[in-house]
Coordinates of C-alpha atoms in Angstrom, one line a residue:
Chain R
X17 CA -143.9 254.2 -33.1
X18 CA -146.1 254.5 -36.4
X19 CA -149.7 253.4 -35.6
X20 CA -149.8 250.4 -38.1
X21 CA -152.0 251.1 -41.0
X22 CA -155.7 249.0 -42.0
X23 CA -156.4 248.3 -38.5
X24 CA -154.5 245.2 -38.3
X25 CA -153.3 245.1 -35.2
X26 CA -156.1 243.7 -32.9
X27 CA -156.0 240.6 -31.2
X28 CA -156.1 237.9 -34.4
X29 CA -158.9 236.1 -32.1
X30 CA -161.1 238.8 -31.9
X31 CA -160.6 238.9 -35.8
X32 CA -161.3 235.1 -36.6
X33 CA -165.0 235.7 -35.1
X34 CA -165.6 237.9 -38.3
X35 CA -165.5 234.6 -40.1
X36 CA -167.3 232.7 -37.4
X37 CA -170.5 232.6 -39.5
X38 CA -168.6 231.5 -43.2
X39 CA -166.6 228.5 -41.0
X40 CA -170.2 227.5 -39.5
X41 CA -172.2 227.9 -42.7
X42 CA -169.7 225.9 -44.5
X43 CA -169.1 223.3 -41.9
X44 CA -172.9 222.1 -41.7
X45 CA -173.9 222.4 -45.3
X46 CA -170.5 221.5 -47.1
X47 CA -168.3 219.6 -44.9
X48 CA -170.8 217.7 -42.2
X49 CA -173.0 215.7 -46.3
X50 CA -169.2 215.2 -47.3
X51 CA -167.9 213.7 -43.8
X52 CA -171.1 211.7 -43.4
X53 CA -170.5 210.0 -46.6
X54 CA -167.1 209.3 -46.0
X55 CA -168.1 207.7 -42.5
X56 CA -171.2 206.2 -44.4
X57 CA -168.7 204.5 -47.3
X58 CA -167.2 202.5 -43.9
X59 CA -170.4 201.8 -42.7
X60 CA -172.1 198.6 -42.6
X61 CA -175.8 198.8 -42.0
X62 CA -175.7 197.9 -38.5
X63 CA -173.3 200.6 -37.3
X64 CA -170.0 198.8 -38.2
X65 CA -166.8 199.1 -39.5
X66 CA -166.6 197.5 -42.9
X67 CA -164.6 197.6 -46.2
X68 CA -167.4 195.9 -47.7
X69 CA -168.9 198.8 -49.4
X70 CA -165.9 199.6 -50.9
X71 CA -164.8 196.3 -52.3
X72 CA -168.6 196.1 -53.9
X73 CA -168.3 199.5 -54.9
X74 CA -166.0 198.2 -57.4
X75 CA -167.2 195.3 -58.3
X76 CA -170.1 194.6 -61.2
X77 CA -172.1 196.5 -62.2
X78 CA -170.3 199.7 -60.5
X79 CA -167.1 198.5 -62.4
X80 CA -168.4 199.2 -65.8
X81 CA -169.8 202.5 -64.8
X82 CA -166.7 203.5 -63.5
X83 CA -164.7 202.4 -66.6
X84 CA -167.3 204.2 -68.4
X85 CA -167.6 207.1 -67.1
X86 CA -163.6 207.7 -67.3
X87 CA -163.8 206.8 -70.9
X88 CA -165.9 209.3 -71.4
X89 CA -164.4 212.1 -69.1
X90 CA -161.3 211.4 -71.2
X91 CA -162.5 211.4 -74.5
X92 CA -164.6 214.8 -74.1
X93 CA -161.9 216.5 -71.8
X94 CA -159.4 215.9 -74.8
X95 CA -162.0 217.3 -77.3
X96 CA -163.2 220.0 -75.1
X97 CA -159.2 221.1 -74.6
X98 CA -158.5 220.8 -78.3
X99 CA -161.9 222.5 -79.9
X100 CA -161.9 224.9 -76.4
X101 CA -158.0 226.1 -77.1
X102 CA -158.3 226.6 -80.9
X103 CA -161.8 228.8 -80.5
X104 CA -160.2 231.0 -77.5
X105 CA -157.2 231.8 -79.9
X106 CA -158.8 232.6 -82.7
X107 CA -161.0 234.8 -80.0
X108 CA -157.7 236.2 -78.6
X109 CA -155.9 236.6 -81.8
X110 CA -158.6 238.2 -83.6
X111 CA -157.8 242.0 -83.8
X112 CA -159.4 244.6 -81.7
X113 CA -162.4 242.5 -81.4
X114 CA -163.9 243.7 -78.2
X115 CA -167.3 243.0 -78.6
X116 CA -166.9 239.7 -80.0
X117 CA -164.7 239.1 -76.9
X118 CA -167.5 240.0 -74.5
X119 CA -170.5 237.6 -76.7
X120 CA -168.0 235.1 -76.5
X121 CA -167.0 235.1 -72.7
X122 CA -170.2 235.3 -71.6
X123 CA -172.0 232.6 -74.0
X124 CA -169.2 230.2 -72.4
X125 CA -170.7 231.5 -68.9
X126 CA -174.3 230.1 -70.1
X127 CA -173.1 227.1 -72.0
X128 CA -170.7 226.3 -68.9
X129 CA -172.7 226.9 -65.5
X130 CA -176.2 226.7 -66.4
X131 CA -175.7 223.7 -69.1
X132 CA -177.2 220.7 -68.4
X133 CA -181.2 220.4 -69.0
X134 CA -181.5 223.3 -71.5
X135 CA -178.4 221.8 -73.6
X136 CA -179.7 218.4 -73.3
X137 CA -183.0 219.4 -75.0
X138 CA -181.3 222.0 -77.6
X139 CA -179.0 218.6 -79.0
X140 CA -182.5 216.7 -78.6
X141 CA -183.7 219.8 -81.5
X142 CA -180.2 219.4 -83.0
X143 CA -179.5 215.6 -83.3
X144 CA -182.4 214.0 -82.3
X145 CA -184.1 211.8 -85.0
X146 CA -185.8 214.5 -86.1
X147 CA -183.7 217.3 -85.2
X148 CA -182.5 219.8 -87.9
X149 CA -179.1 218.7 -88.4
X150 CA -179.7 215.3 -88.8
X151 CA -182.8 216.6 -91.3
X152 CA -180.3 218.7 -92.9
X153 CA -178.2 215.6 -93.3
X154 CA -180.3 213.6 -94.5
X155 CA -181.8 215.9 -97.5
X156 CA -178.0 215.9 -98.7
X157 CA -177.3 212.1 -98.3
X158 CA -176.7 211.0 -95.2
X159 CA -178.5 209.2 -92.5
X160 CA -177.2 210.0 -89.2
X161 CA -178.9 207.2 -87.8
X162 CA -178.3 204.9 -90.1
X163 CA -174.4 204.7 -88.5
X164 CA -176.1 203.6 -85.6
X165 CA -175.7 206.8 -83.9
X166 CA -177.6 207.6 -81.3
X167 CA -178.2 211.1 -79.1
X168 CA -179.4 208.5 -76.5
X169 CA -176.1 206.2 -76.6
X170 CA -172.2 207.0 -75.3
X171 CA -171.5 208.6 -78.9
X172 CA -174.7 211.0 -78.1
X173 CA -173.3 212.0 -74.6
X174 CA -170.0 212.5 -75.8
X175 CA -171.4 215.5 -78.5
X176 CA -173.5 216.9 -75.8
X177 CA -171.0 216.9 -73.3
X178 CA -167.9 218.5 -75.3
X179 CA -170.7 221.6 -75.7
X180 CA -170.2 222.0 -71.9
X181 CA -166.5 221.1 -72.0
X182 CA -165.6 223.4 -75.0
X183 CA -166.6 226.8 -73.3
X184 CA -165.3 225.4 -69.8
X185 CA -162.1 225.5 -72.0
X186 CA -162.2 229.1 -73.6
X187 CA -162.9 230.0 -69.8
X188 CA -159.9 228.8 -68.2
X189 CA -157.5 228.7 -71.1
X190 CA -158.6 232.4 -72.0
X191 CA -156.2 234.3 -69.2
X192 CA -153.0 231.8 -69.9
X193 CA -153.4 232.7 -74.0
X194 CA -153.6 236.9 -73.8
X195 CA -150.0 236.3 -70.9
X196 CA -148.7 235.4 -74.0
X197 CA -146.9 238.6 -74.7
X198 CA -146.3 239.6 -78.2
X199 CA -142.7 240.5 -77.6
X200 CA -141.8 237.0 -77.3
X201 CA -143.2 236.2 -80.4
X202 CA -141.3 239.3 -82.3
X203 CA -138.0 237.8 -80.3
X204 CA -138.6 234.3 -81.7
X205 CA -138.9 236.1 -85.1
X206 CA -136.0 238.4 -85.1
X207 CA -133.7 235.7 -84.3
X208 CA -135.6 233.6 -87.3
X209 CA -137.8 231.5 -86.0
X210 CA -140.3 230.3 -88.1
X211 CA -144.0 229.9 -87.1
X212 CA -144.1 226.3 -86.2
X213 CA -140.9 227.1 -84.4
X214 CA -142.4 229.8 -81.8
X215 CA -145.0 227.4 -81.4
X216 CA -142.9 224.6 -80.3
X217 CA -140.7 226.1 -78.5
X218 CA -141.3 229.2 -77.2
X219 CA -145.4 229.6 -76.8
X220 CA -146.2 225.4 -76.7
X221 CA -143.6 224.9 -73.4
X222 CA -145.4 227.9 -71.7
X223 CA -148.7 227.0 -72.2
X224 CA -148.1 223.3 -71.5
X225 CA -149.2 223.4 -68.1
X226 CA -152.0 225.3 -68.4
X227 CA -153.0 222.7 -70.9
X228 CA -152.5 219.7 -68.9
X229 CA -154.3 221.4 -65.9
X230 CA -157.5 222.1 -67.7
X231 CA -157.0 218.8 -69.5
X232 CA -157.3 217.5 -65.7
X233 CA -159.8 220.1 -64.7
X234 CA -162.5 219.3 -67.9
X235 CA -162.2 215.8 -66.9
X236 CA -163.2 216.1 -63.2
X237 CA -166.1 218.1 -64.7
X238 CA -167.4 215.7 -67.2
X239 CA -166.8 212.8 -64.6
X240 CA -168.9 215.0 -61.9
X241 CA -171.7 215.4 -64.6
X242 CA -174.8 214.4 -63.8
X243 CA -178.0 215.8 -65.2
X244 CA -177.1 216.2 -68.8
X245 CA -177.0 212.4 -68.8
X246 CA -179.9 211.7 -66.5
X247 CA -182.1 214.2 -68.7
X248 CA -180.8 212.7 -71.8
X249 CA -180.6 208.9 -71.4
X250 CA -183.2 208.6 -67.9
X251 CA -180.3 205.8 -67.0
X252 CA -179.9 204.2 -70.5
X253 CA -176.2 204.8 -70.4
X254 CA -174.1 203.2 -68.0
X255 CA -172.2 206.1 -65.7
X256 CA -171.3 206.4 -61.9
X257 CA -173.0 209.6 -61.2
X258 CA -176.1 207.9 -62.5
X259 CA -175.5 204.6 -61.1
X260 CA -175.1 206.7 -57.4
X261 CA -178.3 209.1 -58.6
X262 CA -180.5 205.2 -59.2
X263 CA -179.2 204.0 -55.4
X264 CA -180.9 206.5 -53.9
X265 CA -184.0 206.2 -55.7
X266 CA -184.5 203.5 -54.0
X267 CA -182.8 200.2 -55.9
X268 CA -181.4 199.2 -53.0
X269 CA -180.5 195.8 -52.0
X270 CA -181.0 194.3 -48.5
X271 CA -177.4 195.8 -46.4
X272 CA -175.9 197.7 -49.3
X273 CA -177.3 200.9 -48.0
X274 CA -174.5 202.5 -47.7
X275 CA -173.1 201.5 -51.3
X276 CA -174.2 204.6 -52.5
X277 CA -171.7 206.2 -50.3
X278 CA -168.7 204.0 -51.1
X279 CA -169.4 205.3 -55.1
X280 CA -169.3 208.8 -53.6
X281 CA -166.2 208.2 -52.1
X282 CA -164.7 206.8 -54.8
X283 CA -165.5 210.0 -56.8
X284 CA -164.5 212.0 -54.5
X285 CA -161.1 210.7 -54.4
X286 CA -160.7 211.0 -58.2
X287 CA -162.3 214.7 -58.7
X288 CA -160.0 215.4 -55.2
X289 CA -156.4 213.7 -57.2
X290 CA -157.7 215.9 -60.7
X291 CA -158.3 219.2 -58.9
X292 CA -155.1 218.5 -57.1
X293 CA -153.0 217.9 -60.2
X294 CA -154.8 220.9 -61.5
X295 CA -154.2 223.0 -58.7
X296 CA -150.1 222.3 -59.1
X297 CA -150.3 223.0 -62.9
X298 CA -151.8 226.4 -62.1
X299 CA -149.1 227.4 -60.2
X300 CA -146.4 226.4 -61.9
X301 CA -148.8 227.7 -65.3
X302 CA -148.5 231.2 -63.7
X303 CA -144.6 231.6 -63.1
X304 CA -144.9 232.7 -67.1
X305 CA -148.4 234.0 -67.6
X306 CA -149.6 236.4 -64.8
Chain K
X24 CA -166.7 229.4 -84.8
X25 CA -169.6 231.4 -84.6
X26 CA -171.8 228.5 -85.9
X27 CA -170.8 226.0 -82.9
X28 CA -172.8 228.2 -80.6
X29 CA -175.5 229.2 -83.4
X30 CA -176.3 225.9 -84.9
X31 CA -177.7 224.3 -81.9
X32 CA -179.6 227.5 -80.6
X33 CA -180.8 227.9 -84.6
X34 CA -181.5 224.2 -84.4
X35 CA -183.5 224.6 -81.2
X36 CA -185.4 227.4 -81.9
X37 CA -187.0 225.7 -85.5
X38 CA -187.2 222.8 -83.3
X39 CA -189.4 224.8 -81.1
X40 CA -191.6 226.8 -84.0
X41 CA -192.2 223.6 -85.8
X42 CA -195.9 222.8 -86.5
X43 CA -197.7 220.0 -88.2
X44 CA -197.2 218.9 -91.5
X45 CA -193.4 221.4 -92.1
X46 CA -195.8 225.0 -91.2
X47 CA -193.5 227.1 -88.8
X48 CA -195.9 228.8 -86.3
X49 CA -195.3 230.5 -82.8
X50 CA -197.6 228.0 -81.6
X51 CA -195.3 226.6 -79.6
X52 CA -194.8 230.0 -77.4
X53 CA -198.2 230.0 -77.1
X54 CA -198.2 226.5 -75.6
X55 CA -195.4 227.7 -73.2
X56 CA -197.5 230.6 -72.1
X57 CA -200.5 228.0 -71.9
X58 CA -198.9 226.2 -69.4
X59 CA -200.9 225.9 -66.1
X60 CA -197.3 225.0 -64.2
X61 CA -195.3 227.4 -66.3
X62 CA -196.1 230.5 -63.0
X63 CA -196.0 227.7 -60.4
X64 CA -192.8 226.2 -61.0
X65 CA -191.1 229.6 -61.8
X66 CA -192.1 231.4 -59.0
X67 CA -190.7 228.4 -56.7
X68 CA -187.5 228.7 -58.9
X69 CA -187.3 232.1 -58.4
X70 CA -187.9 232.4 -55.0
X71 CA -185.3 229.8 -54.4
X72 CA -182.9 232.1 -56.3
X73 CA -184.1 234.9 -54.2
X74 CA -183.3 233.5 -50.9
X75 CA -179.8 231.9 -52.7
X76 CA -178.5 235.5 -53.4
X77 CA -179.3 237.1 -50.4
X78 CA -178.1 234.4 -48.5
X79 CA -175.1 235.0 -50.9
X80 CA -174.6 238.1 -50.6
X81 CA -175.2 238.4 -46.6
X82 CA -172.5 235.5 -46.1
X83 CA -169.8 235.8 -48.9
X84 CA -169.5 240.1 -48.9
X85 CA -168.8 240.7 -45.2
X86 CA -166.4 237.0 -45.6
X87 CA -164.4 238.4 -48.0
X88 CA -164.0 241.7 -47.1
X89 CA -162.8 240.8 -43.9
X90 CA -160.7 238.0 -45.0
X91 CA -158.8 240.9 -47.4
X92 CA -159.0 243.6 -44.5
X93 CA -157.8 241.8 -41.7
X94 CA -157.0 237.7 -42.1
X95 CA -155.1 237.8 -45.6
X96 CA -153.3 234.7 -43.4
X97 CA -157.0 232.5 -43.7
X98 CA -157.2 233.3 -47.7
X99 CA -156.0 230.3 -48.3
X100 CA -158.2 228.4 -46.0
X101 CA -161.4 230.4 -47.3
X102 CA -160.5 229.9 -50.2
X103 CA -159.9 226.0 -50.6
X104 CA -163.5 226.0 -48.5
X105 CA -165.2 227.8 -50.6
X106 CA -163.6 225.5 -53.7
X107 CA -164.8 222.3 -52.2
X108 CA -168.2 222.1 -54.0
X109 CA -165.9 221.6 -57.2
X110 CA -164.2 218.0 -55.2
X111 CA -167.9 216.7 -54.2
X112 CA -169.7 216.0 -57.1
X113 CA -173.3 217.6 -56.4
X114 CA -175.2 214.0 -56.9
X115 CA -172.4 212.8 -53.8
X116 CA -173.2 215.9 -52.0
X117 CA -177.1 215.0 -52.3
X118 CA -176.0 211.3 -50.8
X119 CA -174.5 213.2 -47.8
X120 CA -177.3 215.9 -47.2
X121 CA -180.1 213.2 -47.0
X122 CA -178.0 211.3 -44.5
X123 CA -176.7 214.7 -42.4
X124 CA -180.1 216.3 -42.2
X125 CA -182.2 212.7 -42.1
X126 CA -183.3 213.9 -38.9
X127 CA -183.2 217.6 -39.1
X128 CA -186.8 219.7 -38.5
X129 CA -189.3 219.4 -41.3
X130 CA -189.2 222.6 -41.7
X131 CA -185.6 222.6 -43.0
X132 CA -185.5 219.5 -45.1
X133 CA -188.8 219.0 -46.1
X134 CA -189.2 222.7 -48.2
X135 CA -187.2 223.9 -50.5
X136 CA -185.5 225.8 -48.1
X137 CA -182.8 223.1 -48.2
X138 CA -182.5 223.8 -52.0
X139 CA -181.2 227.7 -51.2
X140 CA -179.1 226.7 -48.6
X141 CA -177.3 224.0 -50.6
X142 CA -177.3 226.1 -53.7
X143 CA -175.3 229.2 -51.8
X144 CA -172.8 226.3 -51.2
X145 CA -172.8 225.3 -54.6
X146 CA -172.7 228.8 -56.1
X147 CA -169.5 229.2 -53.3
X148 CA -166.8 228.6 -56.1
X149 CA -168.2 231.0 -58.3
X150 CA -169.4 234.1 -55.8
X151 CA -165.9 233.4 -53.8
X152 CA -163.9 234.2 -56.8
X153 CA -166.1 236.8 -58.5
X154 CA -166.2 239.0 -54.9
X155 CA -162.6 238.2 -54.5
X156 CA -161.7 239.4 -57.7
X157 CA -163.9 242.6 -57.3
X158 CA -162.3 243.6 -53.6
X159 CA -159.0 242.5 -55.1
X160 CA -159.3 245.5 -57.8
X161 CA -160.0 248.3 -55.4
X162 CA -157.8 249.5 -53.0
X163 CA -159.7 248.4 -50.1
X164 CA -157.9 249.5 -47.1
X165 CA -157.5 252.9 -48.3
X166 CA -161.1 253.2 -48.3
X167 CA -161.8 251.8 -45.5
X168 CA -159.8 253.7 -43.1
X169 CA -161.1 257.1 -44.5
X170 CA -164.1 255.9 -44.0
X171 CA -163.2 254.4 -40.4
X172 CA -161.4 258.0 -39.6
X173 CA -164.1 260.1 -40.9
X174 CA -166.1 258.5 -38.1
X175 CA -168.3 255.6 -39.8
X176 CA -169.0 252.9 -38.5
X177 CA -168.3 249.6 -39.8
X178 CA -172.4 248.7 -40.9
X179 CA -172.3 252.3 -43.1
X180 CA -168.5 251.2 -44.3
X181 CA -169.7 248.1 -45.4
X182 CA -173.5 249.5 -47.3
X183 CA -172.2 253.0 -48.2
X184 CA -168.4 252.6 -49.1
X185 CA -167.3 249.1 -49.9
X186 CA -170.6 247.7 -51.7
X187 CA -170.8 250.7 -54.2
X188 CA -167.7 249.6 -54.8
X189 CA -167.9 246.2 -55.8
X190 CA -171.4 246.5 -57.0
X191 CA -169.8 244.9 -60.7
X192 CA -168.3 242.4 -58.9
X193 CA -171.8 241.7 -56.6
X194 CA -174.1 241.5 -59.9
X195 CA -171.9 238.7 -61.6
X196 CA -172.0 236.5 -58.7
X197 CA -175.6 237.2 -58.7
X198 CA -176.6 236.6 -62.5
X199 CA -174.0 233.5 -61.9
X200 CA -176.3 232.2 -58.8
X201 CA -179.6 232.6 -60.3
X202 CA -178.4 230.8 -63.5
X203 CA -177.2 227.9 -61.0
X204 CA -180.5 228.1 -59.7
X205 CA -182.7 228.1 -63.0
X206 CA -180.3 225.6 -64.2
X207 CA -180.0 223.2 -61.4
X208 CA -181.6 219.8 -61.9
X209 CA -179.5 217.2 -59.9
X210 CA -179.7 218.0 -56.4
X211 CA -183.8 218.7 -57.1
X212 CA -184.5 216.0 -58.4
X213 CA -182.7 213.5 -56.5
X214 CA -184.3 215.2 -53.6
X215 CA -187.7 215.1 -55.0
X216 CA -188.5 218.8 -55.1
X217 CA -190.5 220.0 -58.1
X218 CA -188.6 223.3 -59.4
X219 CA -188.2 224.7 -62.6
X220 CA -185.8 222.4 -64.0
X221 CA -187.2 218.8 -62.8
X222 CA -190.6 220.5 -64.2
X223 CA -189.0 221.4 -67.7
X224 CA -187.4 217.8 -67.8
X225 CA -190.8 216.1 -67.2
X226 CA -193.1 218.3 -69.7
X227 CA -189.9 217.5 -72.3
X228 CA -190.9 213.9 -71.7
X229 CA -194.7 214.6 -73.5
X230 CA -193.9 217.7 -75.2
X231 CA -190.5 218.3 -76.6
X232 CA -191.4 221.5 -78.3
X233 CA -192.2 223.4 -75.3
X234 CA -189.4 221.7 -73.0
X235 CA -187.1 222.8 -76.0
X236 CA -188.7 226.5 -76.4
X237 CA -187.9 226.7 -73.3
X238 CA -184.5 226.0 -72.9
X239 CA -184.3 228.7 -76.0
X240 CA -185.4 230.8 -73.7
X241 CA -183.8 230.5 -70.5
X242 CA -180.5 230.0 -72.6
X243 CA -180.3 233.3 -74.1
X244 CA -182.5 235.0 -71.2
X245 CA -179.0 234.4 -69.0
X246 CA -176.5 235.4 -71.8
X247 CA -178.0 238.6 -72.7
X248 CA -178.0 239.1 -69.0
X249 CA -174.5 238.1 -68.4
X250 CA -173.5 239.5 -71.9
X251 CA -174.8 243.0 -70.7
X252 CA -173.0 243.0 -67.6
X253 CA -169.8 242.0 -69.1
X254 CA -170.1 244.9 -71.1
X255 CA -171.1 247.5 -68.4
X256 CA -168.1 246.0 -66.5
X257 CA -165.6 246.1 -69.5
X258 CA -166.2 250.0 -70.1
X259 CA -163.3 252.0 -69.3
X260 CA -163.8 253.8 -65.8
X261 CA -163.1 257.2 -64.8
X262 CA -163.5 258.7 -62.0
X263 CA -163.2 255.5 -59.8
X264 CA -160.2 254.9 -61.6
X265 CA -158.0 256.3 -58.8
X266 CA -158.7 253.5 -56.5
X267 CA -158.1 250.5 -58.7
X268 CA -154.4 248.7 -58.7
X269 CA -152.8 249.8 -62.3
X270 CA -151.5 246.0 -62.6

């Protein structure tokens, strides 16, 4: 009999102990916050079972965050996807660009993870009131401010926002846009397809999950958000995150202390549902494009 | 395209050089230089960083190896564990760490300790699929067992076969951590620590210029790091060549 090959053939317990410190390490600073917040959203303040934090959770004020910060999830994701998907072809299509490739990639690294503060304050230099766009705009004609924009309002966080979404985009959508072999789009020609055609129904079907999936995926980012908006507005606008970020600074009312909670829940359960839907649209995204 | 990532860093940077009355000066680095908190609040950043990536490092390279070596059943399960921190928003995590660890030592939740120990968790999605993907490219159990019969054992397999490796694959989860790190505002803040961030955020509040200088700064500090490395990983390789997968 062949001795098996790689080892494999110890006892799988002895094995699993190799992982013994990743299960702990995650169990008691990923899983214990997250289960104590779930038991916490069920909590009332003396120990008890209640649904009360939930049903307050979405009542007013918490119901116009919510609403709000969907709204804006939606509206950036669907930016970020659109502006994110045109910049990574144009990247992708571009001939025998390498090096653009790599400045590209990696400034979506920097705009994407580290985000945040140092955006916030680059748009504050941008499209502040006296930032150099809206300087720039003003010396040919036209007062940004005087449209009752605002960096500080929901239009403001929306532009900031789809600066983080955009390069989450070219990211992501990157890998399903060069498994677009060029063969099928020679096939699609030879048999006279125009353009347009290939697009719609060759390339656009292929893609379309991937597209939906980071549609879903941009949104559970925006919606998990937090300091962009918290540098940016200090609370002005309303958004869950923040509204959860202001409970526990301490505006708390008497036996809602577990409110808090019952808002994490609830965005748990939505970022949970997204990164599910995205999840599936991967996988079916990758029957075509490996 | 090129201007949506120029104009605000062009944007920022005048921002930042602007002096009174229209004069452009490098004042404003001065004022950065000439701030007393500036060495403080950047060593505590750092150091948090430090003990992130070798907490990193010491946790996630041994996990994955052995997860590819000998539990390829558990990838799934490592996998969707290390994903989590993408399903709890970090300002819900922060809800759950102050209640978990409400009556853990001082020691642990009263430093920033706490911050590196969260932010390895946080970091999990990205050092996960960044050491998966570099083990994934080399044909790991080949290696391994020459090592293994050439009479190694498994500390020196680990330091002297598979990290050389991976090395690529080790330094982009790193650069990826400590920009997490330098980056990271909401779990801080919420959990009253003063670190680099939180600091930056409250000088911003008296002095734009330098808050904004800064964020120049750390902003294309990172991409020229991450740009570099993308580069030194994107050369064609040769004599390693033999051990990666053709696909």
């Amino acid at each position: 009999m062949p001795v098996p090959t790689g080892g494999g053939r110890r006892k799988p317990s002895a094995a699993v102990l190799g992982l013994v410190p990743f299960f702990a390490y995650t169990s008691v600073f990923l899983v214990l916050p997250t289960v104590s917040v779930v038991v916490g959203a069920f909590t009332d303040s003396a120990g008890r079972f209640t649904l009360g934090n939930l049903s307050a959770a979405l009542q007013e004020p918490y119901l116009t965050a919510l609403l709000t910060s969907l709204k804006l999830s939606l509206v950036t994701a669907v930016l970020g996807v659109l502006l994110g998907a045109l910049l990574a072809n144009a990247v992708v299509t571009s001939p025998r660009a390498v090096l653009l490739r790599h400045v590209v990639s990696s400034a979506s690294g920097v705009f994407a993870h580290l985000g945040g503060v140092p955006l916030a304050f680059m748009f504050i230099a941008s499209i502040g009131s006296i930032g150099l766009v809206t300087r720039a705009l003003q010396a040919i004609g036209l007062d940004l401010y005087a449209t009752g924009f605002s960096l500080f309002s929901f239009a403001g966080i929306v532009v900031v926002y789809v600066y983080f979404q955009v390069p989450l985009m070219v990211l992501v959508i990157t890998p399903a846009l060069e498994g677009l072999r060029p063969q099928w789009a020679e096939a699609a020609h030879n048999l006279g397809a125009t353009r347009p055609q290939y697009w719609r129904y060759v390339a656009g079907p292929v893609l379309l999950p991937a597209l939906l999936g980071s549609l879903l995926l941009l949104f559970a980012n925006s919606f998990a958000a937090y300091a962009t908006a918290a540098a940016l507005t200090n609370g002005g606008v309303p958004l869950l995150p923040i509204e959860i970020g202001s409970l526990l600074s301490g505006n708390v009312i008497a036996g809602q202390e577990n409110l808090g909670k019952a808002l994490g829940l609830e965005m748990i359960v939505i970022v949970a549902a997204l990164m599910g839907g995205y999840t599936l649209l991967q996988r079916r995204a990758s029957r075509w494009l490996s | 395209m090129g201007a949506y990532f120029l104009v605000p860093v062009a944007a920022a940077l005048e921002f930042a050089l602007r002096g009174p009355n229209g004069t452009h000066s490098l004042a404003a680095f001065r004022d950065i230089a000439a701030q007393p908190e500036l060495v403080p609040m950047l060593t505590v950043s750092l150091r948090i960083a430090l003990g992130t990536l070798l907490i990193t490092v010491a946790l996630m390279v041994p996990t994955v190896v052995w997860v590819h070596l000998r539990l390829p059943r558990l990838r799934p399960l490592v996998e969707a564990l290390s994903l989590l921190p993408l399903v709890v928003p970090v300002v819900v995590l922060v809800v759950g760490v102050l209640t978990a660890f409400a009556d853990a030592p001082n020691l642990i939740k009263g430093t920033p300790a706490i911050l590196a120990l969260e932010y390895v968790a946080l970091a999990m999605p990205f050092s996960y699929r960044a050491l998966d993907a570099g083990v994934s490219a080399v044909r790991l159990p080949t290696l391994v067992e020459a090592a293994r019969s050439l009479g190694a054992n498994w500390p020196t397999v680990l330091l002297r076969v598979v990290v050389p490796n991976i090395r690529t694959a080790i330094v982009g989860s790193a650069l990826l951590t400590t920009a997490l790190v330098l980056g990271e505002f909401t779990m801080a803040s919420l959990m009253l620590f003063d670190t680099f961030p939180t600091w930056m955020v409250r000088v911003g509040q008296q002095q734009a210029g330098v808050a904004v200088g800064l964020s120049v700064l750390v902003l294309l500090t990172s991409w020229a790091l991450l740009l570099a490395l993308s580069i030194a990983a994107g050369r064609p390789r040769g004599a390693t060549s033999l051990f990666r997968r053709s696909s």
